[in-house]
Coordinates of C-alpha atoms in Angstrom, one line a residue:
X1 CA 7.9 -22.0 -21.2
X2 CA 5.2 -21.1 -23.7
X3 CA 2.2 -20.0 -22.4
X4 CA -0.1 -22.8 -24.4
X5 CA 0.3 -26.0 -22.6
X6 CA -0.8 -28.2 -19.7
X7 CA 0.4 -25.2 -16.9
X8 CA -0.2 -21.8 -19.0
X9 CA -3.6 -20.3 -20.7
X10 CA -2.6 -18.1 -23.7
X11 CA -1.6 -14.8 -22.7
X12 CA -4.2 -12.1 -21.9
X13 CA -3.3 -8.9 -24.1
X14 CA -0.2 -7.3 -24.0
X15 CA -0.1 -4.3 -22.1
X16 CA 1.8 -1.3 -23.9
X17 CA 5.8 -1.0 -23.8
X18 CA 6.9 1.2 -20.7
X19 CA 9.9 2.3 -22.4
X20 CA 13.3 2.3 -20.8
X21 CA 14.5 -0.2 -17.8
X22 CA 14.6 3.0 -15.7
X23 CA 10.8 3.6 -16.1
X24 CA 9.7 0.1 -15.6
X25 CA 11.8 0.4 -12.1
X26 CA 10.5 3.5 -11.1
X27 CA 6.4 1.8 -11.7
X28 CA 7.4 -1.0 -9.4
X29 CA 5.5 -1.9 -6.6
X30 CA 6.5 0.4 -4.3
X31 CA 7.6 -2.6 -1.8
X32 CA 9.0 -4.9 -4.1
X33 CA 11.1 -1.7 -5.3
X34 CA 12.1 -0.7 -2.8
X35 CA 14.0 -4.2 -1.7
X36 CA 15.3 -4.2 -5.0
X37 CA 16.9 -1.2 -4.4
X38 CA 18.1 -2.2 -1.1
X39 CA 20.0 -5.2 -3.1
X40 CA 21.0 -3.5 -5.8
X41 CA 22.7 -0.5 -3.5
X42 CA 24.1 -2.9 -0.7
X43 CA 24.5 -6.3 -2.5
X44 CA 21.7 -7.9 -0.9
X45 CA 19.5 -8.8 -3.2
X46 CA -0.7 -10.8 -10.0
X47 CA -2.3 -10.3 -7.1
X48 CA -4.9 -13.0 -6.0
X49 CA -4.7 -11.6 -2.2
X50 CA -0.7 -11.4 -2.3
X51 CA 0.1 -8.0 -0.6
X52 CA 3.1 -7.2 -3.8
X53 CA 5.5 -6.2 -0.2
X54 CA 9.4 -6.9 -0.4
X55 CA 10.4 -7.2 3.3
X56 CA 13.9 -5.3 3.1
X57 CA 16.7 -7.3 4.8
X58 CA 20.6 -8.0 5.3
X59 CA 21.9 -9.4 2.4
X60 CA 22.7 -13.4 2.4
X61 CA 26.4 -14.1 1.8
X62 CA 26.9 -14.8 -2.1
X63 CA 26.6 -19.0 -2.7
X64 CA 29.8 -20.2 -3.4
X65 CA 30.6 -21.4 -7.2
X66 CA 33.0 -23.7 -8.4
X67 CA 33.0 -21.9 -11.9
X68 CA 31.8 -18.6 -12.9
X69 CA 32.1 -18.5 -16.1
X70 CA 32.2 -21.9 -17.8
X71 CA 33.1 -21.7 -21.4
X72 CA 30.7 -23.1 -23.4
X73 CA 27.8 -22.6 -25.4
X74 CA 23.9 -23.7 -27.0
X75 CA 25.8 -26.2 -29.6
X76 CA 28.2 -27.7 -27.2
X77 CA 28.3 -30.5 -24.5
X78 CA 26.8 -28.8 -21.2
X79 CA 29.8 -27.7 -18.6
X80 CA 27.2 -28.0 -15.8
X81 CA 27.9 -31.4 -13.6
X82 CA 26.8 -34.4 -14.7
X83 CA 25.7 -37.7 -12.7
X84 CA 24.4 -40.9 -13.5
X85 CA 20.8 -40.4 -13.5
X86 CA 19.5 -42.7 -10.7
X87 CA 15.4 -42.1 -10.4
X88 CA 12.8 -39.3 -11.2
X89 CA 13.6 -37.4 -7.8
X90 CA 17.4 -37.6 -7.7
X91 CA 19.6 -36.3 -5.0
X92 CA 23.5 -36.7 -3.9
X93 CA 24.5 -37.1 0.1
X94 CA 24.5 -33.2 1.4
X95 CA 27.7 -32.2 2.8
X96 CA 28.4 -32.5 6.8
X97 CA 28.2 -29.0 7.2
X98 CA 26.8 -25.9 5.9
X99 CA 24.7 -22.6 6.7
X100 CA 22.2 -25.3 4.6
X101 CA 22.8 -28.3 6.5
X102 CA 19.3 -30.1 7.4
X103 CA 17.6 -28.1 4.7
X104 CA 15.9 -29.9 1.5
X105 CA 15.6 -28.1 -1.9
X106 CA 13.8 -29.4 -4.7
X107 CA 14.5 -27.9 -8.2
X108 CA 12.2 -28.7 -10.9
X109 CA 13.7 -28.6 -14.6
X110 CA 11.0 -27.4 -16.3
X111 CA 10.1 -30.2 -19.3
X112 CA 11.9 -33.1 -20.6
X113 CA 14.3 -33.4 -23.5
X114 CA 12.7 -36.5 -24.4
X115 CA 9.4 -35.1 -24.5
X116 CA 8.8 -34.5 -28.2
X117 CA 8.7 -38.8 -28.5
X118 CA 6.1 -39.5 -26.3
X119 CA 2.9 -37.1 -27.8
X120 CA 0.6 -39.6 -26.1
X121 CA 2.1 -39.8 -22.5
X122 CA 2.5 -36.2 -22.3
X123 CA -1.1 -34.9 -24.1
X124 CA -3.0 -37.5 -21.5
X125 CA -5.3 -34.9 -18.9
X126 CA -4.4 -35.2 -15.0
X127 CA -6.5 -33.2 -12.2
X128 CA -5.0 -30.0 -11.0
X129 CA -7.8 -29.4 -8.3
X130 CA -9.0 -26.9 -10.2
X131 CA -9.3 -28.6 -13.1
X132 CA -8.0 -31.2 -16.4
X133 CA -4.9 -30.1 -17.9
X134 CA -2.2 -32.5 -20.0
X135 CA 0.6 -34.1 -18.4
X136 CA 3.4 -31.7 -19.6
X137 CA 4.3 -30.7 -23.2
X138 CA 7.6 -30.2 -25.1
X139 CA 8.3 -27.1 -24.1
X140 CA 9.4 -24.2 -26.4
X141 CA 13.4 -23.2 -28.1
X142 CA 15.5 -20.6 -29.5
X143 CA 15.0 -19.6 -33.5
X144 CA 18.3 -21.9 -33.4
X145 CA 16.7 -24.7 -31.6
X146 CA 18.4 -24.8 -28.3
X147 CA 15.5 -26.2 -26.2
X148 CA 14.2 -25.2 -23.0
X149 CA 14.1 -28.7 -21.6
X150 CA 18.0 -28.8 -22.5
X151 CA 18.0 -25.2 -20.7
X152 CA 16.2 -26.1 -17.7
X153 CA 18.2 -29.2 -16.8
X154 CA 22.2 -27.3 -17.2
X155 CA 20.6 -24.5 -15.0
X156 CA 19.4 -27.3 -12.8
X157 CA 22.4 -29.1 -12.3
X158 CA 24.3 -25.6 -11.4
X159 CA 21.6 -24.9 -8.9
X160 CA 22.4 -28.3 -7.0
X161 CA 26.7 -27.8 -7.3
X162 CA 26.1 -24.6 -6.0
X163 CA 23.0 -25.5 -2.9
X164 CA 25.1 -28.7 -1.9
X165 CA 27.7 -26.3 -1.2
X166 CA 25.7 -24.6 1.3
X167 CA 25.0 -28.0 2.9
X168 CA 21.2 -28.3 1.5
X169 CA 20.1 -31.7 0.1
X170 CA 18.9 -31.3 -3.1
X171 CA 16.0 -33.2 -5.4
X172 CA 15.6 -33.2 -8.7
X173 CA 11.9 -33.8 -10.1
X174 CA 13.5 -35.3 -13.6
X175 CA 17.7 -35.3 -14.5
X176 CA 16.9 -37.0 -18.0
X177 CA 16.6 -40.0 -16.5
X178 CA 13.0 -40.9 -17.5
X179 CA 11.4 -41.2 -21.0
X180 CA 9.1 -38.1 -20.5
X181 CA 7.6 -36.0 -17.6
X182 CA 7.1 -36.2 -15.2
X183 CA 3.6 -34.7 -15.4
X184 CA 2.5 -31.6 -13.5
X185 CA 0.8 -33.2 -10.8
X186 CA 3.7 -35.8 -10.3
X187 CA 6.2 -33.3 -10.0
X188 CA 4.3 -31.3 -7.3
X189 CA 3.9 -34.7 -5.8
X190 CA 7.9 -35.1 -5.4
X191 CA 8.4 -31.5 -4.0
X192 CA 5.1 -32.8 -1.1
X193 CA 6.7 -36.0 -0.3
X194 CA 10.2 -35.0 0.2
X195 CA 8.5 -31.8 2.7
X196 CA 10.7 -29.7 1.0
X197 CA 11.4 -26.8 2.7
X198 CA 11.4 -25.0 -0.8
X199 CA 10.4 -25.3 -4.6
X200 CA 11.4 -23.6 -7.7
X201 CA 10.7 -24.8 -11.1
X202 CA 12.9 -23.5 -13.8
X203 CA 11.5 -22.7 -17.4
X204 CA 12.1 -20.2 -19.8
X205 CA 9.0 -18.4 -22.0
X206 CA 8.5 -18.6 -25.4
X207 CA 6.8 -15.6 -26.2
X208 CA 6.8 -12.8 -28.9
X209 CA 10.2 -11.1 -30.5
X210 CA 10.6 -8.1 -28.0
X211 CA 9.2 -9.3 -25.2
X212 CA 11.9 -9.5 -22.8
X213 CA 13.2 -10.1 -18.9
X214 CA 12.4 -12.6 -16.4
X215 CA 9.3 -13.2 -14.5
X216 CA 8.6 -15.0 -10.9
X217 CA 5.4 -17.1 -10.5
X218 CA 3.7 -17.1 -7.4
X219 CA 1.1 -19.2 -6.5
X220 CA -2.4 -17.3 -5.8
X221 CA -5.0 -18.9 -3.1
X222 CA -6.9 -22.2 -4.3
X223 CA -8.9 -24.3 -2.3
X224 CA -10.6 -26.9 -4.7
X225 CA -10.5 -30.2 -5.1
X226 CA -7.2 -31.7 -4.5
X227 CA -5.6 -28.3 -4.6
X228 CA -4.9 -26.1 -1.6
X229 CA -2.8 -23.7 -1.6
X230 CA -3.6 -21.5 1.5
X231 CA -0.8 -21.9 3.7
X232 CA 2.0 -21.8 1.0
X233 CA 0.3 -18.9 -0.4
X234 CA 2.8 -16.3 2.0
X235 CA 6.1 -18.3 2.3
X236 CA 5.9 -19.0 -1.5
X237 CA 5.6 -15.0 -2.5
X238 CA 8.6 -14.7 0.4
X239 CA 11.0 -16.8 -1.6
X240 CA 9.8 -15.6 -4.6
X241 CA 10.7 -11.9 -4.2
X242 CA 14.1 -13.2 -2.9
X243 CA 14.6 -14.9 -6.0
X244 CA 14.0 -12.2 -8.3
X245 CA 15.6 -9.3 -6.3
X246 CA 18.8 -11.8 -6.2
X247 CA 18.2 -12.6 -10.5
X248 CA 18.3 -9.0 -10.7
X249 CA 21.4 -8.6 -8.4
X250 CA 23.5 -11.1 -9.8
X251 CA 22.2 -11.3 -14.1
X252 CA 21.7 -8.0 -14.4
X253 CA 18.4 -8.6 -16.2
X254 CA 15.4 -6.5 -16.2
X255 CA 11.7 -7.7 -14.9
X256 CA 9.9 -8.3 -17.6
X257 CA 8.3 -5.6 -19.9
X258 CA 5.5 -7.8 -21.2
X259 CA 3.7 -9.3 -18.0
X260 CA 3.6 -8.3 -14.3
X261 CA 3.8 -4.7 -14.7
X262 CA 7.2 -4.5 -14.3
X263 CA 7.8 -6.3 -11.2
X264 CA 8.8 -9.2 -12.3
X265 CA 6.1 -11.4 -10.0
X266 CA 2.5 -12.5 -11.2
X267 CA 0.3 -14.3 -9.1
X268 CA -1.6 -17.3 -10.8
X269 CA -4.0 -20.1 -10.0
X270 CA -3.7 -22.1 -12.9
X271 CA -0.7 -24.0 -12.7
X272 CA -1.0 -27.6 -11.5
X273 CA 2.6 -27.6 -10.7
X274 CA 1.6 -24.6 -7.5
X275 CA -2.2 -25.8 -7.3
X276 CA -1.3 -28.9 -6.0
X277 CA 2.1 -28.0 -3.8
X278 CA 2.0 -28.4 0.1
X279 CA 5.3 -26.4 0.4
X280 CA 6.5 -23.2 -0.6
X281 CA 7.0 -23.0 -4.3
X282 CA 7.5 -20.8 -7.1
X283 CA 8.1 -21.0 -11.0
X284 CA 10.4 -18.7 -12.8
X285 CA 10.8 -17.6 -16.2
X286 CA 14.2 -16.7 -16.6
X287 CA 13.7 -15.3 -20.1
X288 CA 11.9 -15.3 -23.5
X289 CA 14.0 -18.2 -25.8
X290 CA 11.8 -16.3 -28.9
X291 CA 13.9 -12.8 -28.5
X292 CA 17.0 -12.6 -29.8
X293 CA 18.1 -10.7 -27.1
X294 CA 17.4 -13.1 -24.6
X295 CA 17.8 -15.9 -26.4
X296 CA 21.9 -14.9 -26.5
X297 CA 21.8 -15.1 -23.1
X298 CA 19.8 -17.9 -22.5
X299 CA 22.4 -19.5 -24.9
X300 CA 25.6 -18.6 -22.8
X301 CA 26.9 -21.1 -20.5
X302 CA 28.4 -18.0 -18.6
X303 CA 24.6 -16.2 -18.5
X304 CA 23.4 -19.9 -17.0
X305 CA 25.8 -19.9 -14.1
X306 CA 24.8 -16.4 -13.1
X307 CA 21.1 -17.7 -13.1
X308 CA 21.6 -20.3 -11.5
X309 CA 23.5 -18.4 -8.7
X310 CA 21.0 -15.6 -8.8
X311 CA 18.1 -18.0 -8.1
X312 CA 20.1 -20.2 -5.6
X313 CA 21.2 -17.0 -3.6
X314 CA 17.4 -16.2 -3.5
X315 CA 16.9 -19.8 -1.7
X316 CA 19.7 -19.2 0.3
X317 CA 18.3 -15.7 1.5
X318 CA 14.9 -17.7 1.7
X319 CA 15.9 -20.4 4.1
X320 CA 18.1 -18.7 6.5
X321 CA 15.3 -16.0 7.0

């Protein structure tokens, strides 16, 4: 996702490279690192108040994927499932049984591939507590043109193979089966009224060539308006440090070396998508589509399935505590 647009401010100067990945691990948060390291070694795995503190624990058992390593690429038909979409907050019967099993999990493709026609629908300014910010916008692509919207969706529907597996029903906030949106407040909206028991909105950044990795979003405390994030504020930086200690574990990706620090988490209080959530919730930027680099990967039906398992074994390790 670019960082102009109806959930992002433009970026605040870029702090200076840190040099090698081993260098941006060893400047970690000392917490967050050190449950990183736990993953990394045993196979488990911003600030605005949030304590930056990775609570080290047993690792989750892997989710279970039908496919690996799917063969396909930017250019070709998407190998992740497809369905007949149905309504703007989809979902398929969970399965009798699971570690899951009475859990609900909304995923939120960041965008719509549709988008791009409807300039007027998506530029129109809805309240995010806080303040007016547009509906949603197009979203950003490859130097190829490989969209993020057409991203956000395949990773999507790997997430919800892989999640109904483990029992969970799962919600989708848009599966390309709407002309545009939904906007930001709507699609916090869906996450409140199906009282998810988590959120995470998938998007990949659009920044400069070089900037590189993934970053986790984390809501920071709001209280204004319609907006009030207080009691998500803890669970939501709980899965999100799951999610990226398993993105790590299972992509092999680096944090990224252009925002948080090197810890792949920022905290923010501008994004209407977390303003207005009721439930635990967290964005992630699972690369930058503008660096070559990352845009291969990005690009690789093979890369996808490991993100999506990476951030569904984080939900997995999330729910079960």
């Amino acid at each position: 996702m670019s960082y102009v647009g109806p959930d992002f401010e433009p970026p605040q100067p870029r702090r200076p490279r840190r040099g090698p990945l081993t260098v941006a691990l060893a400047a970690l948060v000392p917490g967050a690192l050190l449950g990183w390291l736990v993953y990394e070694t045993v196979g488990g795995s911003g600030d605005d108040g949030g304590s930056g503190r990775a609570t080290v624990r047993s690792s989750p058992p892997p989710v279970s994927s039908a496919s690996d390593t799917p063969a396909d690429d930017a250019k070709k038909p998407s190998a992740s499932p497809s369905r007949k979409p149905t309504a703007s907050s989809t979902s398929a019967p969970a399965p009798a049984s699971g570690p899951l099993k009475g859990k609900v999990v909304v995923i939120d493709p960041g965008h719509n591939p549709e988008n791009f026609q409807h300039a007027s629908e998506i530029n129109r300014k809805v309240n995010i507590g806080t303040n007016w910010k547009e509906c949603d916008t197009t979203g950003t692509s490859t130097n190829d043109g490989y969209t993020e919207a057409k991203f956000t969706l395949d990773v999507a529907h790997r997430m919800r193979t892989l999640l109904e597996k483990q029992g969970a029903t799962v919600k989708l906030t848009q599966d390309g089966d709407r002309p545009y949106g939904p906007c930001v407040d709507e699609r916090a909206r869906i996450g409140n009224q199906a009282k998810a028991d988590a959120v995470v909105s998938v998007h990949a950044d659009g920044s400069g060539a070089g900037n590189r990795g993934f970053h986790v979003i984390l809501p920071g405390a709001v209280h204004a308006g319609a907006a009030d994030t207080r009691a998500i504020v803890a669970p939501s930086r709980d899965l999100g440090e799951r999610v990226a200690g398993r993105f790590v574990a299972v992509t092999g990706s680096a944090p990224s070396n252009y925002i948080g620090d090197g810890t792949g988490l920022v905290t923010r209080k501008d994004l209407g998508g977390l303003n207005l959530s009721t439930v635990p919730k967290v964005f992630i930027e699972c690369g930058n589509m503008r660096d070559s680099k990352d845009a291969a990967l990005l690009t690789s039906g093979a890369w996808r399935q490991k993100a999506a398992q990476g951030i569904s074994e984080g939900i997995v390790s999330f729910l079960r505590g």
